[in-house]
Coordinates of C-alpha atoms in Angstrom, one line a residue:
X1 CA 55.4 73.4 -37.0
X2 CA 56.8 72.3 -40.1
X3 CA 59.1 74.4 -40.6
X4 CA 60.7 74.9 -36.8
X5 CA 61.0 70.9 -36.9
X6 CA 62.8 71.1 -40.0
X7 CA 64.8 74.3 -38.7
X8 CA 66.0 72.6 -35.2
X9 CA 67.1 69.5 -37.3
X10 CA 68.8 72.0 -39.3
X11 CA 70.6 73.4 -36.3
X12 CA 71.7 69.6 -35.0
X13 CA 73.4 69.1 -37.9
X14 CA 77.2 69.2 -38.4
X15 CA 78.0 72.8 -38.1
X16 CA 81.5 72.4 -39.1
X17 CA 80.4 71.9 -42.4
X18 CA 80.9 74.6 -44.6
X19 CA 77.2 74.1 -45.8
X20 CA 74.9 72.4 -43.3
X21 CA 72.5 70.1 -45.0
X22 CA 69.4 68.5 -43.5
X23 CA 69.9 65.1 -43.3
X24 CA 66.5 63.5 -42.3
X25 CA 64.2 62.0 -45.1
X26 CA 60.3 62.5 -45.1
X27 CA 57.5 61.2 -46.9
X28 CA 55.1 63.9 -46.9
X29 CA 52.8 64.6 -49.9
X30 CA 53.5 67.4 -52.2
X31 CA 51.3 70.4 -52.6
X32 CA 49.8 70.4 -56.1
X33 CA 49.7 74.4 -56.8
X34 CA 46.4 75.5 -58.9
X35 CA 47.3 76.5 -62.2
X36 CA 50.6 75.0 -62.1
X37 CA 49.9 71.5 -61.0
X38 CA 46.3 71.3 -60.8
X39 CA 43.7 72.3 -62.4
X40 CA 39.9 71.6 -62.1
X41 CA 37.3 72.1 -65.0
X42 CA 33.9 71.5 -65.3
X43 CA 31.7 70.8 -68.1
X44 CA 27.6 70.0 -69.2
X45 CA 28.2 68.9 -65.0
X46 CA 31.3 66.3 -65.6
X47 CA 34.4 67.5 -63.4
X48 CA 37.9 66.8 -65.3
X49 CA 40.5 67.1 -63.2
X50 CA 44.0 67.6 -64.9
X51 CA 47.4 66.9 -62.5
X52 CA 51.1 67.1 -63.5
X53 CA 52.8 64.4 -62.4
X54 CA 56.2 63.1 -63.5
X55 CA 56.3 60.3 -66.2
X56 CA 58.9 58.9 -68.4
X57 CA 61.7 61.8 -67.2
X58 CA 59.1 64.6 -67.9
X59 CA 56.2 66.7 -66.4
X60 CA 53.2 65.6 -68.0
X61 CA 49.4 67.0 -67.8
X62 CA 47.4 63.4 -66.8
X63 CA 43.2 64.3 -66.6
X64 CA 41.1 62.3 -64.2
X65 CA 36.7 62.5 -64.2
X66 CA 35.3 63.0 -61.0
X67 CA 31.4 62.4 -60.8
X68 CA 29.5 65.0 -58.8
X69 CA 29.2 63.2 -55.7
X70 CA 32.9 62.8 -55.7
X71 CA 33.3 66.2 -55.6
X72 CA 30.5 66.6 -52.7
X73 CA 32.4 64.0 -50.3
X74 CA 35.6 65.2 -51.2
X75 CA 34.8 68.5 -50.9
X76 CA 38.0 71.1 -51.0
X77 CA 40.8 68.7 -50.0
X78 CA 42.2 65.9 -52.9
X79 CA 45.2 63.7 -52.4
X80 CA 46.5 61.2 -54.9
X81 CA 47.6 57.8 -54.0
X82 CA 49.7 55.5 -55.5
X83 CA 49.2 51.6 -55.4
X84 CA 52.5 49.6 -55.7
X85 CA 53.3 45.5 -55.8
X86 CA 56.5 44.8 -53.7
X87 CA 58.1 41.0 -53.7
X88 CA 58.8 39.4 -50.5
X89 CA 61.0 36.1 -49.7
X90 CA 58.6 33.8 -47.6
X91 CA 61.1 31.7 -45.1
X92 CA 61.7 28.1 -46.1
X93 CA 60.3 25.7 -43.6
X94 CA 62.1 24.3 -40.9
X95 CA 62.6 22.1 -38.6
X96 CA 62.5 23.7 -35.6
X97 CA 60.9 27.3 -35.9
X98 CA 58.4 29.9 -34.0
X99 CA 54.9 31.0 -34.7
X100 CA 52.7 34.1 -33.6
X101 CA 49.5 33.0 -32.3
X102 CA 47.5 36.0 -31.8
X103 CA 43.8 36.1 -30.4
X104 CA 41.9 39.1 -31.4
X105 CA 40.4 39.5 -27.7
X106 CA 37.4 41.8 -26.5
X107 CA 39.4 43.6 -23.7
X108 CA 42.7 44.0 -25.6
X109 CA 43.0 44.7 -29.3
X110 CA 45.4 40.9 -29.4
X111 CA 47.2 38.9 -27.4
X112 CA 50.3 37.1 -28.8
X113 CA 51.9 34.4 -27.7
X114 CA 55.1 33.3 -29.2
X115 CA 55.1 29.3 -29.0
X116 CA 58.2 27.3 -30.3
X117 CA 57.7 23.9 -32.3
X118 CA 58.4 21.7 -29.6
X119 CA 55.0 23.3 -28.0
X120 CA 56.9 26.0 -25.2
X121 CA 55.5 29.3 -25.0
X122 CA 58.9 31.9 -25.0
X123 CA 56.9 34.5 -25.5
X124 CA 53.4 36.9 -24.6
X125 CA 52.1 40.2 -25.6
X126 CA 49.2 41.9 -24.7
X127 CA 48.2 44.5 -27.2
X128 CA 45.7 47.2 -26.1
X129 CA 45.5 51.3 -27.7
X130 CA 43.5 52.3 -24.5
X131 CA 43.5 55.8 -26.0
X132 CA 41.7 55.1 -29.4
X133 CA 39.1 52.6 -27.4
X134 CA 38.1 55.8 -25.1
X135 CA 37.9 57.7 -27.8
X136 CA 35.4 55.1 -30.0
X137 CA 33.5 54.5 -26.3
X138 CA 33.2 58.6 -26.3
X139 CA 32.2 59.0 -30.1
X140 CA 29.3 55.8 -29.3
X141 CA 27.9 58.0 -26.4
X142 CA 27.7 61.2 -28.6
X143 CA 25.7 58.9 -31.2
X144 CA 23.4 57.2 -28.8
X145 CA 22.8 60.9 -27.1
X146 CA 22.3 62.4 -30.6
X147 CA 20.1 59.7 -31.9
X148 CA 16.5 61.6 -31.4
X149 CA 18.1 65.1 -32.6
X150 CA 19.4 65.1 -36.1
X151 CA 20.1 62.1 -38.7
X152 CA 23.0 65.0 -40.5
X153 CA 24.6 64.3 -37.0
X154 CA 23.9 60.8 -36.7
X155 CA 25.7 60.4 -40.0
X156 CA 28.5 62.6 -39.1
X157 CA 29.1 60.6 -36.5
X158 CA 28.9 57.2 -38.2
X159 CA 31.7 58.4 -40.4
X160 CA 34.0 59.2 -37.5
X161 CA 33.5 55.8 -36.1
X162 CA 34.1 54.0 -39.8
X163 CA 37.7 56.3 -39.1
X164 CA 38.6 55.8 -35.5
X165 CA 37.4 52.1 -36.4
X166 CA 40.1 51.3 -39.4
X167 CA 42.4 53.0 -38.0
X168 CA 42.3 50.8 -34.8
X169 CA 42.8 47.9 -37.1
X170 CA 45.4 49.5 -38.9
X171 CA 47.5 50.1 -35.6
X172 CA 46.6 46.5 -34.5
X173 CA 47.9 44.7 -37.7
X174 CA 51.3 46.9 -37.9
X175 CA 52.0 45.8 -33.5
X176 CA 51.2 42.3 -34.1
X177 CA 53.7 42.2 -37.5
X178 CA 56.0 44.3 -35.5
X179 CA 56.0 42.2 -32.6
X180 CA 56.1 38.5 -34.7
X181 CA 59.2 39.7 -36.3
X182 CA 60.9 41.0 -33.4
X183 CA 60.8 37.6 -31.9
X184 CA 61.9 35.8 -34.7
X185 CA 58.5 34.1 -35.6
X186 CA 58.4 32.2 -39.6
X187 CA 54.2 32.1 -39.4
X188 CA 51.6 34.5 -37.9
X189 CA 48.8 32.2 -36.6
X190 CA 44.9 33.8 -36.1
X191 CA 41.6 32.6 -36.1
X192 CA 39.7 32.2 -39.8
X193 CA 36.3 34.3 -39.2
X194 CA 33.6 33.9 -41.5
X195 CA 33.7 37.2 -43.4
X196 CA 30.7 36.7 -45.2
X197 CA 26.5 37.8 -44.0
X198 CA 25.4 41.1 -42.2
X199 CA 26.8 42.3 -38.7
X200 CA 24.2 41.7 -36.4
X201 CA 24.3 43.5 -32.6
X202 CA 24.8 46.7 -31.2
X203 CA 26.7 49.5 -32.9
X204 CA 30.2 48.4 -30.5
X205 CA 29.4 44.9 -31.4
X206 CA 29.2 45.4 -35.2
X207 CA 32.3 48.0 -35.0
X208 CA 34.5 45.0 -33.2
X209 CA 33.1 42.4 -35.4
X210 CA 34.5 44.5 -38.3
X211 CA 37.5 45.3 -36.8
X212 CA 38.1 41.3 -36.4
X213 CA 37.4 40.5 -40.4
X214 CA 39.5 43.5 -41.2
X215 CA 42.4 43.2 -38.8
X216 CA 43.3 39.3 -40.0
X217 CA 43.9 41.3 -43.9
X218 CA 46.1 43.5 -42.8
X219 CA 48.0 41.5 -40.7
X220 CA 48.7 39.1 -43.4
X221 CA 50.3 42.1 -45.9
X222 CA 52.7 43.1 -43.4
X223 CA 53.3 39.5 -42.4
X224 CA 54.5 39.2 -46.1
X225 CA 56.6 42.1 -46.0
X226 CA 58.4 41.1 -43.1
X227 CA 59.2 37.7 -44.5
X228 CA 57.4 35.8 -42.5
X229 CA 53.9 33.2 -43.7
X230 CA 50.6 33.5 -42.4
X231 CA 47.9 31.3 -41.6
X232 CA 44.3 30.9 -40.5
X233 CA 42.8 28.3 -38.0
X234 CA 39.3 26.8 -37.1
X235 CA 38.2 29.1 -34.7
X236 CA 35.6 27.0 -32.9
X237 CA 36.2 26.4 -29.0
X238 CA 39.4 28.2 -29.3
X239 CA 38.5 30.5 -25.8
X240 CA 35.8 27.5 -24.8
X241 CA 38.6 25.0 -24.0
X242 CA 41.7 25.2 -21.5
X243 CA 45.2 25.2 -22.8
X244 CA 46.2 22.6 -20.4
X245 CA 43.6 20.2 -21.2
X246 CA 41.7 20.2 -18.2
X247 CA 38.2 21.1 -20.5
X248 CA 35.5 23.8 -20.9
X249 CA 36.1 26.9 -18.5
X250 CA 33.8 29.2 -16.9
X251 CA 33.9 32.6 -17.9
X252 CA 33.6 35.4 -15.3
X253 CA 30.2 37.1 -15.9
X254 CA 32.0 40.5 -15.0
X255 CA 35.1 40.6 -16.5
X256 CA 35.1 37.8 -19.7
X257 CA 38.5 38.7 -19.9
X258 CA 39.1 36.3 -16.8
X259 CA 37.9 32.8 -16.4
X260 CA 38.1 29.8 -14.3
X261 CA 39.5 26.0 -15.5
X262 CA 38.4 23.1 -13.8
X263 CA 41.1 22.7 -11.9
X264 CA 40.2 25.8 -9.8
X265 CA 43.4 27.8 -12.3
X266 CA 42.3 31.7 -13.2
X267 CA 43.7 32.4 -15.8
X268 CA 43.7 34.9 -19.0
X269 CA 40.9 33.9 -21.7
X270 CA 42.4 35.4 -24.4
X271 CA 46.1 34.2 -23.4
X272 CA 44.4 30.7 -23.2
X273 CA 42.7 30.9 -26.9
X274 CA 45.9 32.2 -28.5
X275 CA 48.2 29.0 -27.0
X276 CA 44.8 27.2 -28.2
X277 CA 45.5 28.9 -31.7
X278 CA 49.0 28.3 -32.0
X279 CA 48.4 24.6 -31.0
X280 CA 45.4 24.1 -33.9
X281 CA 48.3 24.7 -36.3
X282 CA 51.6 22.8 -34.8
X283 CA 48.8 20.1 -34.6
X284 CA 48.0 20.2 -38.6
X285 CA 51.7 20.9 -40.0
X286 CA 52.6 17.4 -38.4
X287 CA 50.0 15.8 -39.4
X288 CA 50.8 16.9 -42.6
X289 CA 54.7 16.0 -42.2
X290 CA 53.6 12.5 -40.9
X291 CA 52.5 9.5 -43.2
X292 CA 48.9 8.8 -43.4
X293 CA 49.0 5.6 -41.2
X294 CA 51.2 7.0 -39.0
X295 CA 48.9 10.1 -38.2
X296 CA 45.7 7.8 -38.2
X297 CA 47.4 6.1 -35.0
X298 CA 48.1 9.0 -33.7
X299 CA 44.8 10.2 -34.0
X300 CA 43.5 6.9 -32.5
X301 CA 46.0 7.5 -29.3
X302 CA 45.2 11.6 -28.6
X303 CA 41.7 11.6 -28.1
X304 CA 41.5 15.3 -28.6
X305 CA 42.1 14.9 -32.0
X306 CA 38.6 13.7 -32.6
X307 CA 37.5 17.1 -33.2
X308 CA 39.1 20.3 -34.1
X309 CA 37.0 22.3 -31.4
X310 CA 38.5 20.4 -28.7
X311 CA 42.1 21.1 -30.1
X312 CA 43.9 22.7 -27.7
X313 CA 47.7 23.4 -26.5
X314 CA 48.3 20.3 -24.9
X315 CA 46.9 18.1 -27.3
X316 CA 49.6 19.0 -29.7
X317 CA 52.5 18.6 -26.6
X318 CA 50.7 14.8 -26.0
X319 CA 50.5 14.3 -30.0
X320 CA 54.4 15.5 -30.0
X321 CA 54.8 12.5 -27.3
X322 CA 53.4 9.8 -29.3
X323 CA 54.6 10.8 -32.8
X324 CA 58.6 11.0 -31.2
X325 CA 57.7 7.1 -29.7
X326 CA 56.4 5.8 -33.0

């Protein structure tokens, strides 16, 4: 497949050139040949592996020890990684600017919401990979049917879950960086989850849990290499509590996706905690920016500052109010 891709490109290329070249750049790994480029020894039960690799303008022989059970979960296929350090500009801070408040949701993999500094919302995403999630749903039904026949199985199984798992989270982190920069955002806002103590639950529950510590990790390195900050809020109440003030909502017992405010509103839950999200943080950068007796009357005069579970979107649009008549 390869090598008809490579061939068709070939064939788009200028053909009134006198010697059609193949213009399209790609990152694929080397094959290190045995004998040539790799070779693998073993001795009183220590494997030595010996690559050549190029170093200081020259092919060089470079040996690396594998222990035995390397070499079992390995098995016949090695790759070589390299780790690397890249610098990255962070965005002074301004005035007026955007953030990316994303919720990491139950239904969808994130929802963003783009949410000015003046508190309007210009923008929402929902982020869902419905493919992946039927194919983890699948894998859990293979492991719950295979769960009296053989633990070799059960473990097989365990590892392709770990895999479709990470790689979910890997997806997630690159659309919600891809989607922050689009949109011009400065900060990516998310929820800061305890990552610490053993996941509790069901096998779904404890995949999604780790999904959520992992996702926030990677979302922050790619947040960096786009230029833009990131930041963590208290998570507490953040789905609890309406965007609009109006208090606690009722969840719908079928589809928790959906809830109810007080004011007879449906609305999104997750949609809701990620305004609630980006509001926790416009809330504490002007606090921040204020002078301390300043924001202690403010805090006096918005009564959902009292607590930081019952922060939500509109208490940073009725904070905004009284810090711009001070």
């Amino acid at each position: 497949m390869l090598y008809r891709k490579n061939l068709a490109d070939w064939e788009a290329s200028d053909r009134s050139r006198k010697k059609p070249r193949l213009n399209r750049r790609r990152n694929a790994m080397p094959a290190f040949y045995r004998g040539n480029m790799f070779i693998l020894d073993k001795t009183d039960g220590a494997y030595t592996v010996r690559l050549k690799l190029w170093k200081d303008n020259d092919w060089k022989w470079h040996e690396f020890r594998l222990s035995q059970s390397d070499i079992r979960n390995i098995g016949k296929e090695f790759s070589l990684s390299f780790a690397f350090e890249t610098e990255s500009k962070l965005p002074e801070r301004k005035r007026k600017y955007s953030i990316c408040a994303v919720d990491i949701g139950v239904n969808n993999a994130a929802v963003c919401s783009i949410i000015r500094s003046d508190g309007t919302v210009t923008g929402r995403r929902f982020i869902s990979f419905p493919g992946e999630e039927d194919r983890l749903e699948r894998i859990l039904n293979e492991r719950r049917a295979a769960h009296s026949e053989s633990k070799c199985r059960i473990h097989r199984l365990d590892r392709f879950l770990g895999n479709h798992d990470e790689n979910l989270a890997r997806m997630t982190a690159a659309a919600i960086a891809e989607y922050a920069a689009s949109e011009g955002a400065s900060v990516i806002v998310m929820e800061h989850l305890d990552s610490g103590g053993k996941a509790r639950g069901s096998k779904k529950e404890r995949l999604h849990l780790w999904r959520k510590r992992d996702i926030p990790k990677r979302t922050e390195a790619l947040a960096h290499k786009h230029g833009m900050r990131f930041s963590t809020v208290y998570a507490g109440g953040t789905s609890k509590y309406a965007f609009d003030g109006s208090g606690a909502v009722a969840r719908d017992k079928d589809n928790h996706s959906l809830c109810t405010f007080t004011t007879g509103k449906r609305y999104n839950t997750d949609l809701s905690a990620s305004y609630n999200i980006g509001g926790r943080y416009l809330i504490r950068e002007l606090l921040k920016a204020c002078p301390e007796t300043e924001a202690s009357e403010a805090k006096a005069k918005v009564p959902g500052l009292s607590a930081r579970a019952t922060c939500t979107l509109s208490t940073y649009i009725s904070l905004l109010a009284v810090t711009a008549s001070a």
